[in-house]
Coordinates of C-alpha atoms in Angstrom, one line a residue:
X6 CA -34.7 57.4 0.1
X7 CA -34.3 55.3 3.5
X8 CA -37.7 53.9 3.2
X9 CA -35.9 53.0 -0.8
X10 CA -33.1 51.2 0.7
X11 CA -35.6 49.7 2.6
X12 CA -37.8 48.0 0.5
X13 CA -35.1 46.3 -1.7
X14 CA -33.5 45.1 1.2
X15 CA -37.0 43.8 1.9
X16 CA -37.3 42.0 -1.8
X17 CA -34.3 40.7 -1.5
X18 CA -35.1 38.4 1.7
X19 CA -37.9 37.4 -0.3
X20 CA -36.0 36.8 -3.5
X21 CA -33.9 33.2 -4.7
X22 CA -30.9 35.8 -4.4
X23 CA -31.0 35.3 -0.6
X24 CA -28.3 32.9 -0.8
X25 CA -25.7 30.6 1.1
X26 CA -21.6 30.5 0.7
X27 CA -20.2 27.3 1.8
X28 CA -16.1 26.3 1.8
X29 CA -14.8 23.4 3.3
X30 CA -11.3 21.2 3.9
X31 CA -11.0 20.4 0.4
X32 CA -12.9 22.9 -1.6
X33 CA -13.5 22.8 -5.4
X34 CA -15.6 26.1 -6.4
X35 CA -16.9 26.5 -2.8
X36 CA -17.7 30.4 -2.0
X37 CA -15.9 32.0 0.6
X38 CA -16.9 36.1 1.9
X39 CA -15.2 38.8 3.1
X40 CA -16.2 42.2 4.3
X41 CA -15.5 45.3 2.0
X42 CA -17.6 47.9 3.3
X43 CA -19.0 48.2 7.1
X44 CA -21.7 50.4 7.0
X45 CA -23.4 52.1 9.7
X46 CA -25.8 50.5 12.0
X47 CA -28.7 52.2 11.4
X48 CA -32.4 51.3 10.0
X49 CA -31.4 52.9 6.8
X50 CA -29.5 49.5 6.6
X51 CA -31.4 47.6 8.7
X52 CA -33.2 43.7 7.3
X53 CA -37.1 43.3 8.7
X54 CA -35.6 40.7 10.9
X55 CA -33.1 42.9 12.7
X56 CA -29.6 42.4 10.9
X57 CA -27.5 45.3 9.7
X58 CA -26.2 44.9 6.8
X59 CA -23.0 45.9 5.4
X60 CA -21.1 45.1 2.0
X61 CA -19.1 41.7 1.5
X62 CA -17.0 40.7 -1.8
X63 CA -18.1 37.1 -2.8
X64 CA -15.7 34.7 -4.7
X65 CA -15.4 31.3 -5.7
X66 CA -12.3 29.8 -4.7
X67 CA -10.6 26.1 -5.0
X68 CA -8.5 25.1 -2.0
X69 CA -6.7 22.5 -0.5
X70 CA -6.4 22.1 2.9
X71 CA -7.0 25.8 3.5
X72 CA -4.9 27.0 1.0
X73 CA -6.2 29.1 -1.7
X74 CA -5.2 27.9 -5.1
X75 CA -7.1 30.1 -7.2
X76 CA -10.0 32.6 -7.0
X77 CA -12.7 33.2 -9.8
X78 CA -16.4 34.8 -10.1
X79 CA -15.6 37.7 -7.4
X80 CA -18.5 40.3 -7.2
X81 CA -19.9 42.5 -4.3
X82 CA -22.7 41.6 -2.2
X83 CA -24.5 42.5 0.9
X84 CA -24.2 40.6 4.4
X85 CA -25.8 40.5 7.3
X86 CA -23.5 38.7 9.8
X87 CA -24.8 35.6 9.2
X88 CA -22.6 33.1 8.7
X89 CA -22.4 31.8 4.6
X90 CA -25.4 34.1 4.1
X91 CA -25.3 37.0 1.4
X92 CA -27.4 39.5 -0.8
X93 CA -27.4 39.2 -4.3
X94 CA -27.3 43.5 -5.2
X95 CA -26.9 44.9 -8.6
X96 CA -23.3 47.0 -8.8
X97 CA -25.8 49.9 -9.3
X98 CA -27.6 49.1 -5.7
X99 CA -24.1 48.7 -4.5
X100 CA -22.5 52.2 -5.3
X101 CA -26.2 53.5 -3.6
X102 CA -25.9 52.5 -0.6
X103 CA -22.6 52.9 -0.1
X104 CA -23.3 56.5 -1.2
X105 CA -26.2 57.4 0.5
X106 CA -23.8 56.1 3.6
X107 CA -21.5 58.8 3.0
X108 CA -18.8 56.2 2.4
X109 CA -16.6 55.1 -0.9
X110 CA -16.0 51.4 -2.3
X111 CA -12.4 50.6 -1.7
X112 CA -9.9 50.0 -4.3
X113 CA -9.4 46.5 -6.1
X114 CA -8.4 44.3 -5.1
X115 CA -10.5 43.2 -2.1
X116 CA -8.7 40.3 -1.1
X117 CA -5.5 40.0 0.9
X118 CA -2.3 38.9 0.1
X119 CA -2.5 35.5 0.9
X120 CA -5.6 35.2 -0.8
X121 CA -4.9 36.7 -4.1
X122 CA -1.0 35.4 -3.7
X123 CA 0.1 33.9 -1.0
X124 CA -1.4 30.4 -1.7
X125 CA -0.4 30.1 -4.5
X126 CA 3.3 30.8 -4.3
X127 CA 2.8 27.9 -1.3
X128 CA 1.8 25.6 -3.9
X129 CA 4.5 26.5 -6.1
X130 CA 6.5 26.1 -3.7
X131 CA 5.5 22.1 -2.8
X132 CA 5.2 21.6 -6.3
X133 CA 9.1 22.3 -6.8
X134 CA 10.1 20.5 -3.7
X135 CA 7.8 17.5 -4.3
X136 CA 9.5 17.4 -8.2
X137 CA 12.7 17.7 -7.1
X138 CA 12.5 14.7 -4.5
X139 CA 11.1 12.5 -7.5
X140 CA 13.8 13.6 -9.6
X141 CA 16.5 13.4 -7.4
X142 CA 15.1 9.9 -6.5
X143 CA 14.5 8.5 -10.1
X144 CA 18.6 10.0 -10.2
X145 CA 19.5 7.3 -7.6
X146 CA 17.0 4.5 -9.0
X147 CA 18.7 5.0 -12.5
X148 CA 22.4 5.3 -11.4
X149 CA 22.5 2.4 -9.0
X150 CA 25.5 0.1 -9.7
X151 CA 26.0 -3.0 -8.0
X152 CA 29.4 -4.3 -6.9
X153 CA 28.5 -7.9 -7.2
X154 CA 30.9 -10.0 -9.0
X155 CA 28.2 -11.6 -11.8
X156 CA 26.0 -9.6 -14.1
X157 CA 23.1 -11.9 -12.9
X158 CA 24.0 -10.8 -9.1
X159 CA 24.4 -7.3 -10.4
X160 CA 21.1 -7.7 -11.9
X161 CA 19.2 -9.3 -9.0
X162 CA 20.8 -6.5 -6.6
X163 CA 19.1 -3.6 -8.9
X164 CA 16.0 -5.2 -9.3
X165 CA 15.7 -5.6 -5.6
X166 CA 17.7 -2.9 -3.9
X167 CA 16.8 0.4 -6.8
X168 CA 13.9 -0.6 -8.5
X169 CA 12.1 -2.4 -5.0
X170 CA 11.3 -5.3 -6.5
X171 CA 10.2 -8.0 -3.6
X172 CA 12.1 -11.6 -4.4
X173 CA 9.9 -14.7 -4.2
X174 CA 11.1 -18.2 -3.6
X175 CA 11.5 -19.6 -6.8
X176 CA 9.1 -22.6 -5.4
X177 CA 6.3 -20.4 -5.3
X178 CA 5.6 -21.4 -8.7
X179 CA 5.9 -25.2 -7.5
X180 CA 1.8 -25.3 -7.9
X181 CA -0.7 -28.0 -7.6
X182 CA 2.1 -30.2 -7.1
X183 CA 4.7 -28.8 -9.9
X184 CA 8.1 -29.6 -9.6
X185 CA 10.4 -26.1 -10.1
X186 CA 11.0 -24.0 -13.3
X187 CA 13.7 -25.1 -15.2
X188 CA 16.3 -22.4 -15.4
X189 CA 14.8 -20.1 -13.3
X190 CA 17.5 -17.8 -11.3
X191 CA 15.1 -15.3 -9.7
X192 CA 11.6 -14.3 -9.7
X193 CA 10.7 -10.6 -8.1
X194 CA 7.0 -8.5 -7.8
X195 CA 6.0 -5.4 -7.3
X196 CA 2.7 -3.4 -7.6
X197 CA 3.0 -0.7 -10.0
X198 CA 0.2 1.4 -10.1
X199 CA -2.8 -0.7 -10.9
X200 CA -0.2 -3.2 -12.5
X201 CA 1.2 -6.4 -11.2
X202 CA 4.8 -6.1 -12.4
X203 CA 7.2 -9.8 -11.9
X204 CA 10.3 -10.5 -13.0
X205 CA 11.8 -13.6 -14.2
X206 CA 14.8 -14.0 -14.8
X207 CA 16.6 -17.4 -16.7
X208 CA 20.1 -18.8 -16.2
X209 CA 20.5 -20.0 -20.0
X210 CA 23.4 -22.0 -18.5
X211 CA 21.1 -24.6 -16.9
X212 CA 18.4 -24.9 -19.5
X213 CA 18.3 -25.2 -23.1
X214 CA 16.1 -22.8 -25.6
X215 CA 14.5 -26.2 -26.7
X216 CA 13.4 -27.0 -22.7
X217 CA 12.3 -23.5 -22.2
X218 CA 9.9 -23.3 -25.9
X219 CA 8.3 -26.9 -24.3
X220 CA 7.6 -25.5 -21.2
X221 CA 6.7 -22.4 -22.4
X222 CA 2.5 -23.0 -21.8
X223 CA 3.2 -24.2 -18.4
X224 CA 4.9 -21.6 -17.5
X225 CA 2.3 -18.9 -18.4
X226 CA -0.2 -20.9 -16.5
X227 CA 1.8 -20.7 -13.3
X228 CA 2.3 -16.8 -13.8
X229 CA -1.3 -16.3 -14.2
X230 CA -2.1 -17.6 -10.3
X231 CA 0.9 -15.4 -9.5
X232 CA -0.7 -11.9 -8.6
X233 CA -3.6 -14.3 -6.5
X234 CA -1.0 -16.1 -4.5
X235 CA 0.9 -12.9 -3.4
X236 CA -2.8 -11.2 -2.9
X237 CA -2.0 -8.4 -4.6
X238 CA -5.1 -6.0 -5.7
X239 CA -4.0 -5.3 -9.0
X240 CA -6.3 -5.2 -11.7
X241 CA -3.8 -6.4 -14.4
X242 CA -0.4 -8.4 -14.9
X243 CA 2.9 -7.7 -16.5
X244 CA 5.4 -10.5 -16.1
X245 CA 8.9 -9.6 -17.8
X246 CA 11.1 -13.3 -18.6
X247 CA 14.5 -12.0 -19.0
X248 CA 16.7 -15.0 -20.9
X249 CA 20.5 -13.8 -19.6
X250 CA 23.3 -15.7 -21.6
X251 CA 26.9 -15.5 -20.8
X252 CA 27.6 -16.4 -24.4
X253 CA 25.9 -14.6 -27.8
X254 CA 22.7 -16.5 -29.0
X255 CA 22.2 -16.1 -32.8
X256 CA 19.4 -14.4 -34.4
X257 CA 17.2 -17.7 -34.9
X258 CA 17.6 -18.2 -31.1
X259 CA 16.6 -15.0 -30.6
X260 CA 13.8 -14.6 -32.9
X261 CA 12.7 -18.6 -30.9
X262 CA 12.8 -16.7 -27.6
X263 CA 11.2 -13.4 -28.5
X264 CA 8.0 -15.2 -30.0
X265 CA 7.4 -16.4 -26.4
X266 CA 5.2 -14.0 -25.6
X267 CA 1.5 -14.6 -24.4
X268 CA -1.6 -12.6 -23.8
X269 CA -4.7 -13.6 -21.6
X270 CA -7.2 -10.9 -22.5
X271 CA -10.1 -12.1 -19.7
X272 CA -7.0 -12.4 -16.7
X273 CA -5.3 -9.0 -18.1
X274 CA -2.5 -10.9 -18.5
X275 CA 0.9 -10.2 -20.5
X276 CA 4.2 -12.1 -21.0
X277 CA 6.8 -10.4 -22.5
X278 CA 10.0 -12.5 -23.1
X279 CA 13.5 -10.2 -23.4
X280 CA 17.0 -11.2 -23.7
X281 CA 20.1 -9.9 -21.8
X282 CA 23.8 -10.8 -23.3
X283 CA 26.2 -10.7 -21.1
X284 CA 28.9 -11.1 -23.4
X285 CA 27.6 -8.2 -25.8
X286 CA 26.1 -6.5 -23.1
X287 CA 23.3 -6.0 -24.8
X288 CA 19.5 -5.7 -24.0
X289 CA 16.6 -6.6 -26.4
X290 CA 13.6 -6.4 -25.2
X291 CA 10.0 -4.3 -25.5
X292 CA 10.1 -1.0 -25.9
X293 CA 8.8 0.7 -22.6
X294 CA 9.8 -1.5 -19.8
X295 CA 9.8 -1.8 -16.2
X296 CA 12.4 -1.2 -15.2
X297 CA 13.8 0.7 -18.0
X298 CA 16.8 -0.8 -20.6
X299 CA 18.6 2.0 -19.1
X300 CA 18.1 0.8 -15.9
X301 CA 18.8 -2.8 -16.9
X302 CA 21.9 -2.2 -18.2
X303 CA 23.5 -1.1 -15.8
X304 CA 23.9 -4.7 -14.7
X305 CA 27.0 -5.0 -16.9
X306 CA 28.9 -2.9 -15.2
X307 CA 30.7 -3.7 -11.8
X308 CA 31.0 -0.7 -9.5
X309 CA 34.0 -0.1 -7.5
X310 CA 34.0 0.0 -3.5
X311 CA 35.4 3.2 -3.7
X312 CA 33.0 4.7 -6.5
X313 CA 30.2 3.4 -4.4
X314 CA 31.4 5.5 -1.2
X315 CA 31.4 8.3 -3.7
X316 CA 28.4 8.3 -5.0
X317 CA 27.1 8.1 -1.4
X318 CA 28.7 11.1 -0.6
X319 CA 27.5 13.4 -3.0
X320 CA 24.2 12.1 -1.9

């Protein structure tokens, strides 16, 4: 029976089966081993070129940064000591040398704790912190009010100060020579995942509907050099124009402003025109927004000092 033992031991260095586990920082499916069985060092056990060998539990495993996220494809093997080095043995050879050893397979499982468990309840556990964060932040983004006396202050303040829009000089669109934008109150960026998100926003006090259709085209040329001139590395545009009245427009004026919009296919370029009445306090614009109509309309209402130092409290 030793010289048995032996000889498959001896096939097996000769045999594809002779393999090599590798894990690293970041491990997708990498194969990790851990000792099961230590068997006795004697030539009953013994590889042509010297090594013992003893038996070893093989898995796959996918990890990140050391932590063990989930464990699949677990069988037993033999090892030699080498590091990342295994035998490929039947469960038949197993149970035969480990009974010709005098020795019994342990019990399942053959990991630890923090193997079979422990990692995972870590990841859990980031998962719930990192979700309550982004909640409790998207909270505060969503419930900012602004004290500012105007709803086109109040508007400016959320843009910049909850949703982190960046505020340009209204001149930056003064290009090749242009003299400004008729009307415009604010302009604001921001990269938003592989977007290019601006903001315009209109004073309808200082420009009429007629004066913005006209220089409707102009305007969409100037935003398409936008994302370029503030070297963002954006792969597309979105550029909201927000009309704000302080009195109703009718429907027609509406409809005149709405059919603004513009689409550059070969720039990935959109213009989406929206309109923000102050004295309904009402928001019309394209479904699925950034920010959000929710968001937006929060600029009609005027926070107290007092329900600001609140607010700050309970967070």
């Amino acid at each position: 029976m030793k010289k048995a033992i032996i000889f498959t031991l001896l096939i097996l260095v000769m045999n594809p089966g002779y393999a090599h586990a590798k894990a690293g920082l970041l491990s997708f499916g990498g194969e990790e081993i851990v000792e099961v069985v230590n068997l006795p060092n004697d030539e009953r056990f013994q590889m042509p070129e010297g090594q013992y060998v003893d038996i070893g539990y093989i898995y796959k495993s996918v990890a990140v940064l050391f932590v063990p996220i989930w464990n699949y494809d677990g069988r037993l093997v033999g090892i030699t000591g080498q590091e990342d080095t295994y035998l490929n043995l039947s469960p038949e050879e197993i149970t035969d040398i480990v009974s010709k050893a005098g020795m019994n397979l342990p019990e399942k499982p053959y990991l630890d704790f923090w193997h079979r468990i422990g990692g995972k309840i870590v990841l859990l556990i980031a998962l719930l912190v990192f979700g309550f964060n982004a909640m409790s932040k998207m909270k505060k983004k969503a419930s900012f009010l602004s004290p500012l006396s105007t709803g086109r202050e109040r508007l400016r303040d959320i843009l910049i100060n909850s949703q982190e829009f960046t505020e340009l000089n209204p001149a930056t669109l003064n290009i090749e020579g242009n003299t400004g934008v008729d009307g415009l109150y604010f302009i604001g960026v921001k990269n938003y995942f592989n977007s290019f998100i601006s903001v315009s926003v209109f004073d309808m006090n200082k420009v009429s509907i007629e004066q913005v259709q006209s220089n409707n085209d102009d305007l969409f040329e100037r935003l398409l050099v936008l994302r370029k001139l503030v070297s963002s590395k954006a792969r597309s545009s979105i550029h909201y124009i927000y009309f704000t009245f302080d009195k109703s427009p009718n429907n027609d004026e509406i409809a005149l402003l709405k059919s603004l919009k513009k689409r550059k296919i070969r720039n990935a370029t959109n213009v989406i025109p929206g309109i923000i009445d102050f004295e309904k306090m009402e928001i019309d614009t394209a479904a699925n927004t950034i920010p959000s109509k929710k968001i937006l309309k929060n600029c009609f209402i005027q926070a107290k000092e007092e329900e600001l130092l609140v607010t700050e409290a309970k967070m």
